[in-house]
Short mmCIF file of C-alpha atoms and ligand atoms in Angstrom, two decimals:
data_model
loop_
_atom_site.label_atom_id
_atom_site.label_comp_id
_atom_site.label_asym_id
_atom_site.label_seq_id
_atom_site.Cartn_x
_atom_site.Cartn_y
_atom_site.Cartn_z
CA UNK A 27 11.27 18.98 6.11
CA UNK A 28 9.11 17.86 3.20
CA UNK A 29 7.94 20.60 0.85
CA UNK A 30 4.34 21.71 1.12
CA UNK A 31 1.98 20.60 -1.66
CA UNK A 32 1.45 23.28 -4.29
CA UNK A 33 -1.91 24.82 -5.09
CA UNK A 34 -2.69 27.19 -7.96
CA UNK A 35 -5.61 29.62 -7.70
CA UNK A 36 -6.64 30.89 -11.12
CA UNK A 37 -8.61 33.95 -9.92
CA UNK A 38 -8.08 36.59 -7.25
CA UNK A 39 -9.87 35.50 -4.05
CA UNK A 40 -10.64 36.94 -0.63
CA UNK A 41 -7.29 37.23 1.25
CA UNK A 42 -8.61 35.47 4.38
CA UNK A 43 -9.81 32.55 2.25
CA UNK A 44 -6.41 32.33 0.55
CA UNK A 45 -4.83 32.37 4.00
CA UNK A 46 -6.70 29.15 4.84
CA UNK A 47 -5.00 27.49 1.87
CA UNK A 48 -1.61 28.92 2.86
CA UNK A 49 -1.81 27.13 6.24
CA UNK A 50 -1.23 23.86 4.39
CA UNK A 51 0.06 24.66 0.94
CA UNK A 52 2.51 26.61 -1.12
CA UNK A 53 -0.07 28.84 -2.83
CA UNK A 54 0.34 30.50 -6.21
CA UNK A 55 -2.63 32.82 -6.60
CA UNK A 56 -3.31 34.95 -9.66
CA UNK A 57 -3.54 38.61 -8.76
CA UNK A 58 -5.61 39.70 -11.73
CA UNK A 59 -8.78 38.37 -13.28
CA UNK A 60 -8.20 37.03 -16.81
CA UNK A 61 -8.86 34.06 -19.02
CA UNK A 62 -6.16 31.40 -19.26
CA UNK A 63 -5.75 29.75 -22.64
CA UNK A 64 -5.12 25.99 -22.96
CA UNK A 65 -1.33 26.30 -23.13
CA UNK A 66 -1.17 28.46 -20.04
CA UNK A 67 -3.56 26.23 -18.11
CA UNK A 68 -1.52 23.20 -19.05
CA UNK A 69 1.66 24.90 -17.86
CA UNK A 70 0.03 25.97 -14.57
CA UNK A 71 -1.40 22.53 -13.83
CA UNK A 72 1.83 20.72 -14.72
CA UNK A 73 3.54 21.19 -11.38
CA UNK A 74 0.78 21.60 -8.79
CA UNK A 75 -1.08 19.19 -6.52
CA UNK A 76 -4.33 21.11 -6.54
CA UNK A 77 -6.06 23.97 -8.34
CA UNK A 78 -9.01 26.28 -7.80
CA UNK A 79 -10.43 27.31 -11.15
CA UNK A 80 -13.20 29.52 -12.49
CA UNK A 81 -15.78 28.99 -15.21
CA UNK A 82 -13.52 30.55 -17.85
CA UNK A 83 -10.86 27.87 -17.25
CA UNK A 84 -11.59 24.92 -19.52
CA UNK A 85 -10.07 21.80 -17.94
CA UNK A 86 -10.03 18.96 -20.48
CA UNK A 87 -7.80 16.04 -21.42
CA UNK A 88 -5.32 18.23 -23.28
CA UNK A 89 -4.57 20.52 -20.33
CA UNK A 90 -4.34 17.54 -17.97
CA UNK A 91 -1.57 15.92 -20.03
CA UNK A 92 1.58 16.12 -17.99
CA UNK A 93 -0.23 17.17 -14.77
CA UNK A 94 1.32 14.25 -12.92
CA UNK A 95 1.00 15.65 -9.40
CA UNK A 96 -2.50 17.02 -9.80
CA UNK A 97 -5.04 15.44 -7.43
CA UNK A 98 -7.85 17.96 -7.19
CA UNK A 99 -9.50 20.68 -9.29
CA UNK A 100 -12.04 22.73 -7.34
CA UNK A 101 -14.45 24.75 -9.46
CA UNK A 102 -15.59 28.13 -8.15
CA UNK A 103 -19.19 27.59 -9.19
CA UNK A 104 -21.97 25.04 -9.14
CA UNK A 105 -22.19 24.70 -12.93
CA UNK A 106 -19.24 22.72 -14.23
CA UNK A 107 -19.57 22.71 -18.00
CA UNK A 108 -15.96 24.01 -18.07
CA UNK A 109 -14.73 20.70 -16.64
CA UNK A 110 -14.42 17.49 -18.65
CA UNK A 111 -15.33 15.12 -15.83
CA UNK A 112 -14.52 11.99 -17.82
CA UNK A 113 -11.03 13.28 -18.57
CA UNK A 114 -10.51 14.26 -14.93
CA UNK A 115 -11.69 10.86 -13.72
CA UNK A 116 -9.44 9.06 -16.24
CA UNK A 117 -6.53 11.15 -14.99
CA UNK A 118 -7.42 10.24 -11.36
CA UNK A 119 -8.08 13.90 -10.51
CA UNK A 120 -10.92 14.73 -8.16
CA UNK A 121 -13.23 17.54 -9.29
CA UNK A 122 -15.54 19.51 -7.00
CA UNK A 123 -18.07 22.32 -7.34
CA UNK A 124 -20.00 24.65 -5.02
CA UNK A 125 -23.62 23.46 -4.74
CA UNK A 126 -26.12 24.55 -2.05
CA UNK A 127 -24.24 27.60 -0.79
CA UNK A 128 -25.41 29.77 -3.70
CA UNK A 129 -28.95 28.44 -4.11
CA UNK A 130 -30.85 31.16 -2.27
CA UNK A 131 -28.76 34.06 -3.62
CA UNK A 132 -29.24 32.92 -7.20
CA UNK A 133 -32.97 32.45 -6.56
CA UNK A 134 -33.12 36.01 -5.17
CA UNK A 135 -31.38 37.32 -8.27
CA UNK A 136 -33.69 35.48 -10.66
CA UNK A 137 -36.50 37.36 -8.93
CA UNK A 138 -34.60 40.63 -9.22
CA UNK A 139 -34.44 40.11 -12.99
CA UNK A 140 -38.10 39.04 -13.21
CA UNK A 141 -39.30 42.10 -11.35
CA UNK A 142 -36.93 44.50 -13.08
CA UNK A 143 -37.83 43.21 -16.55
CA UNK A 144 -41.58 43.23 -15.83
CA UNK A 145 -41.61 46.71 -14.31
CA UNK A 146 -38.99 48.21 -16.69
CA UNK A 147 -36.67 49.23 -13.87
CA UNK A 148 -33.51 49.44 -16.01
CA UNK A 149 -35.07 51.49 -18.79
CA UNK A 150 -36.83 53.81 -16.32
CA UNK A 151 -33.59 54.44 -14.47
CA UNK A 152 -31.72 55.23 -17.69
CA UNK A 153 -34.49 57.68 -18.59
CA UNK A 154 -34.39 59.34 -15.17
CA UNK A 155 -30.59 59.62 -15.15
CA UNK A 156 -30.74 61.14 -18.62
CA UNK A 157 -32.81 63.98 -17.12
CA UNK A 158 -35.92 63.09 -19.07
CA UNK A 159 -38.38 63.06 -16.16
CA UNK A 160 -40.54 66.08 -16.97
CA UNK A 161 -40.88 68.87 -14.45
CA UNK A 162 -44.64 68.62 -14.46
CA UNK A 163 -46.30 65.39 -13.51
CA UNK A 164 -45.43 62.43 -15.64
CA UNK A 165 -48.20 61.04 -17.82
CA UNK A 166 -50.52 58.74 -15.88
CA UNK A 167 -50.15 56.07 -18.57
CA UNK A 168 -46.36 56.32 -18.91
CA UNK A 169 -43.97 53.55 -17.89
CA UNK A 170 -46.68 50.92 -17.64
CA UNK A 171 -45.25 47.49 -16.96
CA UNK A 172 -46.44 43.98 -16.32
CA UNK A 173 -47.68 42.72 -12.97
CA UNK A 174 -45.83 39.80 -11.48
CA UNK A 175 -48.17 38.85 -8.65
CA UNK A 176 -50.96 36.46 -9.51
CA UNK A 177 -49.33 35.35 -12.80
CA UNK A 178 -48.00 31.97 -13.88
CA UNK A 179 -44.36 31.29 -13.10
CA UNK A 180 -42.73 28.61 -15.26
CA UNK A 181 -39.44 27.06 -14.27
CA UNK A 182 -37.38 25.02 -16.70
CA UNK A 183 -34.93 22.87 -14.73
CA UNK A 184 -36.17 22.19 -11.23
CA UNK A 185 -33.01 21.55 -9.23
CA UNK A 186 -32.24 23.30 -5.96
CA UNK A 187 -32.18 26.78 -7.50
CA UNK A 188 -35.39 26.20 -9.44
CA UNK A 189 -37.05 25.09 -6.21
CA UNK A 190 -35.84 28.23 -4.43
CA UNK A 191 -37.33 30.37 -7.20
CA UNK A 192 -40.59 28.42 -7.02
CA UNK A 193 -40.91 28.79 -3.23
CA UNK A 194 -40.69 32.56 -3.58
CA UNK A 195 -43.58 32.45 -6.06
CA UNK A 196 -45.98 31.54 -3.27
CA UNK A 197 -45.44 34.94 -1.65
CA UNK A 198 -46.40 36.59 -4.94
CA UNK A 199 -49.56 34.52 -5.19
CA UNK A 200 -48.36 32.90 -8.40
CA UNK A 201 -49.31 29.63 -10.01
CA UNK A 202 -46.05 27.71 -10.34
CA UNK A 203 -45.41 25.19 -13.13
CA UNK A 204 -42.18 23.39 -13.83
CA UNK A 205 -40.59 21.06 -16.30
CA UNK A 206 -37.72 18.78 -15.40
CA UNK A 207 -36.24 15.51 -16.64
CA UNK A 208 -37.59 13.78 -13.54
CA UNK A 209 -40.62 14.58 -11.44
CA UNK A 210 -39.88 15.93 -7.97
CA UNK A 211 -41.06 13.95 -4.95
CA UNK A 212 -44.61 14.94 -4.04
CA UNK A 213 -43.52 16.46 -0.74
CA UNK A 214 -41.14 18.81 -2.58
CA UNK A 215 -43.80 19.71 -5.14
CA UNK A 216 -46.12 20.57 -2.27
CA UNK A 217 -43.49 22.66 -0.52
CA UNK A 218 -42.82 24.55 -3.77
CA UNK A 219 -46.54 24.73 -4.66
CA UNK A 220 -45.40 23.58 -8.08
CA UNK A 221 -46.91 21.27 -10.69
CA UNK A 222 -45.06 19.32 -13.39
CA UNK A 223 -46.08 20.00 -17.01
CA UNK A 224 -44.59 19.11 -20.39
CA UNK A 225 -41.97 21.45 -21.84
CA UNK A 226 -44.44 22.57 -24.46
CA UNK A 227 -47.15 23.31 -21.90
CA UNK A 228 -44.62 25.28 -19.86
CA UNK A 229 -43.71 27.43 -22.88
CA UNK A 230 -47.37 28.06 -23.66
CA UNK A 231 -48.58 28.84 -20.15
CA UNK A 232 -45.75 30.73 -18.45
CA UNK A 233 -46.07 34.48 -17.98
CA UNK A 234 -42.55 34.35 -16.55
CA UNK A 235 -40.24 31.60 -17.77
CA UNK A 236 -37.08 31.16 -15.73
CA UNK A 237 -34.26 28.97 -17.03
CA UNK A 238 -32.23 27.07 -14.48
CA UNK A 239 -30.97 24.18 -16.60
CA UNK A 240 -27.45 22.80 -16.52
CA UNK A 241 -25.55 23.56 -19.73
CA UNK A 242 -25.10 20.28 -21.55
CA UNK A 243 -24.71 19.73 -25.31
CA UNK A 244 -28.43 18.77 -25.47
CA UNK A 245 -29.44 22.03 -23.80
CA UNK A 246 -27.63 24.24 -26.29
CA UNK A 247 -30.26 26.60 -27.73
CA UNK A 248 -32.99 24.88 -25.71
CA UNK A 249 -34.75 28.20 -26.18
CA UNK A 250 -34.54 29.26 -29.82
CA UNK A 251 -36.85 30.83 -32.38
CA UNK A 252 -39.31 27.91 -32.31
CA UNK A 253 -39.64 27.85 -28.53
CA UNK A 254 -39.96 31.64 -28.37
CA UNK A 255 -42.75 31.50 -30.94
CA UNK A 256 -44.69 29.17 -28.66
CA UNK A 257 -44.54 31.57 -25.72
CA UNK A 258 -47.13 34.25 -24.93
CA UNK A 259 -46.41 37.62 -26.48
CA UNK A 260 -46.80 39.09 -23.01
CA UNK A 261 -44.26 36.69 -21.48
CA UNK A 262 -40.94 37.52 -19.81
CA UNK A 263 -37.92 35.21 -20.13
CA UNK A 264 -35.24 35.07 -17.43
CA UNK A 265 -31.93 33.23 -17.79
CA UNK A 266 -29.72 32.73 -14.73
CA UNK A 267 -28.33 29.40 -15.94
CA UNK A 268 -25.75 29.59 -18.72
CA UNK A 269 -25.21 31.48 -21.90
CA UNK A 270 -25.82 29.22 -24.89
CA UNK A 271 -29.01 27.71 -23.45
CA UNK A 272 -30.77 30.58 -25.20
CA UNK A 273 -30.14 31.49 -28.82
CA UNK A 274 -29.37 35.14 -28.11
CA UNK A 275 -29.86 36.28 -31.73
CA UNK A 276 -33.31 34.66 -31.83
CA UNK A 277 -34.17 36.17 -28.45
CA UNK A 278 -33.14 39.66 -29.58
CA UNK A 279 -35.30 39.26 -32.71
CA UNK A 280 -38.29 38.17 -30.58
CA UNK A 281 -37.84 41.08 -28.18
CA UNK A 282 -37.56 43.53 -31.05
CA UNK A 283 -40.60 42.25 -32.95
CA UNK A 284 -42.83 42.06 -29.88
CA UNK A 285 -42.99 38.27 -30.05
CA UNK A 286 -41.85 38.38 -26.41
CA UNK A 287 -42.52 41.24 -23.98
CA UNK A 288 -39.26 41.39 -22.03
CA UNK A 289 -36.27 39.46 -20.73
CA UNK A 290 -33.83 39.48 -17.85
CA UNK A 291 -30.44 37.94 -18.60
CA UNK A 292 -27.49 37.28 -16.33
CA UNK A 293 -25.69 34.98 -18.77
CA UNK A 294 -24.84 35.23 -22.47
CA UNK A 295 -23.44 33.28 -25.38
CA UNK A 296 -19.73 34.08 -25.65
CA UNK A 297 -19.41 36.05 -22.38
CA UNK A 298 -18.17 38.64 -21.74
CA UNK A 299 -19.39 39.86 -25.09
CA UNK A 300 -23.11 40.42 -25.38
CA UNK A 301 -25.05 40.19 -28.64
CA UNK A 302 -25.16 43.78 -30.00
CA UNK A 303 -28.90 43.53 -30.69
CA UNK A 304 -29.54 42.83 -27.00
CA UNK A 305 -27.45 45.85 -26.02
CA UNK A 306 -29.59 48.13 -28.13
CA UNK A 307 -32.97 46.97 -26.79
CA UNK A 308 -34.79 48.68 -23.91
CA UNK A 309 -37.01 45.70 -22.99
CA UNK A 310 -34.20 43.54 -21.67
CA UNK A 311 -32.42 43.82 -18.34
CA UNK A 312 -28.78 42.77 -18.58
CA UNK A 313 -26.41 41.87 -15.75
CA UNK A 314 -22.82 40.60 -15.92
CA UNK A 315 -23.18 37.03 -14.56
CA UNK A 316 -23.60 38.12 -10.95
CA UNK A 317 -26.51 35.99 -9.73
CA UNK A 318 -24.37 34.40 -7.02
CA UNK A 319 -22.52 37.60 -6.18
CA UNK A 320 -23.63 38.50 -2.69
CA UNK A 321 -20.86 39.06 -0.17
CA UNK A 322 -21.86 36.06 1.93
CA UNK A 323 -22.40 33.71 -0.95
CA UNK A 324 -19.21 34.44 -2.87
CA UNK A 325 -17.30 33.94 0.39
CA UNK A 326 -19.15 30.68 1.04
CA UNK A 327 -18.36 29.49 -2.50
CA UNK A 328 -14.67 30.32 -2.11
CA UNK A 329 -14.52 28.64 1.30
CA UNK A 330 -16.26 25.53 0.00
CA UNK A 331 -13.80 25.26 -2.90
CA UNK A 332 -10.96 25.60 -0.39
CA UNK A 333 -12.54 22.95 1.88
CA UNK A 334 -12.56 20.58 -1.07
CA UNK A 335 -8.88 21.18 -1.87
CA UNK A 336 -7.78 20.86 1.77
CA UNK A 337 -9.69 17.60 2.26
CA UNK A 338 -8.76 16.11 -1.12
CA UNK A 339 -5.07 16.69 -0.43
CA UNK A 340 -5.41 14.91 2.93
CA UNK A 341 -5.46 17.82 5.38
CA UNK A 342 -7.91 19.17 7.92
CA UNK A 343 -10.70 17.51 9.85
CA UNK A 344 -12.30 16.05 6.71
CA UNK A 345 -9.06 14.70 5.26
CA UNK A 346 -9.86 12.33 2.42
CA UNK A 347 -13.54 13.31 2.44
CA UNK A 348 -14.03 16.44 0.33
CA UNK A 349 -17.55 17.81 0.92
CA UNK A 350 -18.79 18.26 -2.64
CA UNK A 351 -17.01 15.95 -5.08
CA UNK A 352 -18.25 15.65 -8.67
CA UNK A 353 -16.46 12.39 -9.50
CA UNK A 354 -16.29 10.56 -6.14
CA UNK A 355 -15.22 7.38 -7.96
CA UNK A 356 -11.72 8.89 -7.94
CA UNK A 357 -11.78 8.83 -4.12
CA UNK A 358 -12.76 5.18 -3.83
CA UNK A 359 -10.06 4.29 -6.35
CA UNK A 360 -7.48 6.19 -4.31
CA UNK A 361 -8.64 4.37 -1.14
CA UNK A 362 -8.58 0.94 -2.72
CA UNK A 363 -5.07 1.62 -4.05
CA UNK A 364 -3.85 2.65 -0.60
C1 8YV B 410 -20.21 31.65 -11.09
C2 8YV B 410 -22.11 30.33 -11.70
O1 8YV B 410 -19.57 30.65 -10.44
O2 8YV B 410 -22.04 28.80 -9.94
C3 8YV B 410 -22.19 28.97 -11.14
O3 8YV B 410 -22.38 28.02 -11.92
O4 8YV B 410 -22.36 30.51 -12.85
C4 8YV B 410 -21.68 31.48 -10.88
O5 8YV B 410 -22.00 31.33 -9.55
C5 8YV B 410 -19.69 32.94 -10.61
O6 8YV B 410 -20.12 33.87 -11.51
C6 8YV B 410 -18.21 32.99 -10.51
O7 8YV B 410 -17.64 33.20 -11.76
#
């Protein structure tokens, strides 16, 4: 009997999802959540046919050296700035990600941060839990926040998640503006009730600016001191994209000086550490990179990553046709070689 192909899973996953892999493969799954350095990643990838990795696993040319059996790396996330796609393609390794399945959950969470930051939910809860709610009635003018309804929602990066955030704006009677490298088809703009403006106009007009850009070298510090200075002093910034798109030190300075009213952040430069100035401010809502973390969505992401590995290694109903490849050229090369 030929040995089963080997698959490494870099993060603990739902047992029933792992069981789907085990039907076809010899699975080595990590039991604890931790970051794997380059040497360890290289050693893990050296003798497996497939791998499921997380955003903390940086897969580049150096870790692929010696990974002779490796055919597929499935990323547990839609963003894939942790993968060097050119290096994977050169090595003939298929890469995949988890688009679509997380769109609506991340859009929901962007709204959670918008609302919480505008209405000071985090700070008010800390105050209540600290027993500071006075016995008599609270002052009528205490805990005043910003309204969300009827304001201007600005979205920077209008992919699927940006569109989901925009569509929700209609229910809050908001004017929706967006900026994107390419204009959306008119039908999509209509469905999202969104209008394209320049990046500068977006910064100037948004009452709520939500970042949903991919993290590329060009987008590093896309929002820094200059951009923040162009925004309204009453504006709220929300980042559900990637740490590093915002200059966190500049943001903390703007929040402290009143240059910007509030922020809601799910992602940070250098996660899991968070800039100490952000930790000490009350006008920012902080969450630990959980925008996609609903029960259904995290399961759907894990299952989609597994679907990609099963298909890429030639098993299951979609053998040879992984559902969400990032470098499909690898597949056509494999077919033409066969
Ligand atoms: C993470 C994300 O994948 O999909 C992305 O790009 O950033 C998240 O959904 C998730 O936090 C798992 O680490």
